[in-house]
Short mmCIF file of C-alpha atoms in Angstrom, two decimals:
data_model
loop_
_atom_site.label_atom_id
_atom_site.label_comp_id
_atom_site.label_asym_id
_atom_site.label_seq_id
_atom_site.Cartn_x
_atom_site.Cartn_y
_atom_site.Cartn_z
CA UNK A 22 -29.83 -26.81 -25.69
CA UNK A 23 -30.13 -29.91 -24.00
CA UNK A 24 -30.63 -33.36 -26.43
CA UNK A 25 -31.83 -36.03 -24.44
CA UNK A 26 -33.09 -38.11 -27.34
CA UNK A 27 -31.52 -41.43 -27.62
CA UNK A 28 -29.52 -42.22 -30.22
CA UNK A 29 -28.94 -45.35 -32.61
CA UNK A 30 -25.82 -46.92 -32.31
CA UNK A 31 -22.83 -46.88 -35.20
CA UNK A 32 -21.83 -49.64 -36.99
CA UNK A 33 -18.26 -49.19 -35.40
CA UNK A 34 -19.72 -48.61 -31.43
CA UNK A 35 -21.97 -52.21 -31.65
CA UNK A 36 -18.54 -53.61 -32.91
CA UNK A 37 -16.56 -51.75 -29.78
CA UNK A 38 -19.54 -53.30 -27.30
CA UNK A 39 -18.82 -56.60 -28.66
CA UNK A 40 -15.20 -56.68 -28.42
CA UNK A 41 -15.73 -55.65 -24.32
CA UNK A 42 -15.46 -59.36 -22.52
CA UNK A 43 -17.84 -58.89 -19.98
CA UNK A 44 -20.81 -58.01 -23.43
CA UNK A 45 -19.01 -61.37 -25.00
CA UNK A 46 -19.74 -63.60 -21.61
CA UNK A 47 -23.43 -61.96 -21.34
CA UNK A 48 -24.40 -62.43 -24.61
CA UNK A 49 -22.14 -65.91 -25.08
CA UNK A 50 -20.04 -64.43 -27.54
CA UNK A 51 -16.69 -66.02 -29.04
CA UNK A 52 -13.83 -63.64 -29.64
CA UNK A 53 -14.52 -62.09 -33.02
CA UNK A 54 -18.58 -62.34 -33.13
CA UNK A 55 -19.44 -58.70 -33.76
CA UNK A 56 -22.27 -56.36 -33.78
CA UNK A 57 -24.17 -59.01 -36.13
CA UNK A 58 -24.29 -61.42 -33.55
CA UNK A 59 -25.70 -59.11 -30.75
CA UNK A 60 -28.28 -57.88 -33.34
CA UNK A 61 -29.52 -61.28 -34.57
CA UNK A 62 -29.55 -62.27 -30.55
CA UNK A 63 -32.38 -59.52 -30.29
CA UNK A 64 -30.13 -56.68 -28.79
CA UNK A 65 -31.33 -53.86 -27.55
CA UNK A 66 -29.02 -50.66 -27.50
CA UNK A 67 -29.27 -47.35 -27.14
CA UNK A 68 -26.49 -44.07 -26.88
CA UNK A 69 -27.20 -40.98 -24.81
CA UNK A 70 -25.11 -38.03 -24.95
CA UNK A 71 -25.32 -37.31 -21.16
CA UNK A 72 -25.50 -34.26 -19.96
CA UNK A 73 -25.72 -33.71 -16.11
CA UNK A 74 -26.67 -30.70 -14.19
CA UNK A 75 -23.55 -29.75 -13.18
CA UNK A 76 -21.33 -29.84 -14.71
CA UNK A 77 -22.54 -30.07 -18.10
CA UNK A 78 -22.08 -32.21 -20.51
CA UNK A 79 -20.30 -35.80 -19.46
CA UNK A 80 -20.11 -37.89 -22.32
CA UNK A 81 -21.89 -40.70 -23.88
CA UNK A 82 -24.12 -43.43 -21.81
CA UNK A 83 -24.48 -46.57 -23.49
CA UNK A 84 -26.88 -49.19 -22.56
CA UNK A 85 -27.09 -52.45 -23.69
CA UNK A 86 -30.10 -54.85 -23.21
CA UNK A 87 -30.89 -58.44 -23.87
CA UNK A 88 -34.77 -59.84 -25.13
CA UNK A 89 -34.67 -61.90 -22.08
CA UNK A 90 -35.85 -61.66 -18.44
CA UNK A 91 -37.42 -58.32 -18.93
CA UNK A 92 -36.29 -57.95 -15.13
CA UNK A 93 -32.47 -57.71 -15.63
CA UNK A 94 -30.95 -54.07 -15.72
CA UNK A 95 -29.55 -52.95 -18.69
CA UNK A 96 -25.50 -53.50 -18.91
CA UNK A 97 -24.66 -49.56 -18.81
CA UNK A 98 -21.14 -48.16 -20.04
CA UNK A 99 -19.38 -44.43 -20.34
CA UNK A 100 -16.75 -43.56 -21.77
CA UNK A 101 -13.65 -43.33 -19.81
CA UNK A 102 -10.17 -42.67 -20.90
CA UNK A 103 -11.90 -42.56 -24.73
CA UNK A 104 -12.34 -46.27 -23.77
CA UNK A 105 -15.71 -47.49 -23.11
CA UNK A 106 -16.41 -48.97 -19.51
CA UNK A 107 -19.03 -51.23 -17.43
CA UNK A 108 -20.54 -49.65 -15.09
CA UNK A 109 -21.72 -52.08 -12.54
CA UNK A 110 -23.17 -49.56 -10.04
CA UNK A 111 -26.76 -49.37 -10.94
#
């Protein structure tokens, strides 16, 4: 069975997306401003447990999206290595 719902995001994966540098330069974050930061900033984010055609099940997507310019992708991330990555080709 496929779940393609999104998911809400754990206390301890909004502080893993805020300790990534290129989230902390988007967002204007100093080292060490968390998940509270992104939320009071009006953060948008979502998890997806991706599953592909073929073959199967991938991992989790991640996106990650600002309140402003309502034209700007979404920053989008996997997991890679069990370490979450940017992935810039959209």
């Amino acid at each position: 069975m496929t779940d393609n719902a999104p998911h809400a995001l754990t206390d301890g994966e909004w502080e893993e997306l805020a300790g990534i540098e290129a989230v902390r330069e988007a967002w204007g974050l100093e080292p060490g401003e968390g998940r509270a930061m992104l939320k009071e900033c009006g953060t948008y984010a979502v998890r997806f447990d991706f599953i592909s055609g073929s073959p199967g099940y991938v991992g989790p997507l991640y996106l990650l999206k600002g309140d402003g310019d309502p034209t700007c992708h979404p920053l989008h991330f996997i997991r890679k290595d069990g370490e979450l990555v940017l992935e810039e080709d959209w």
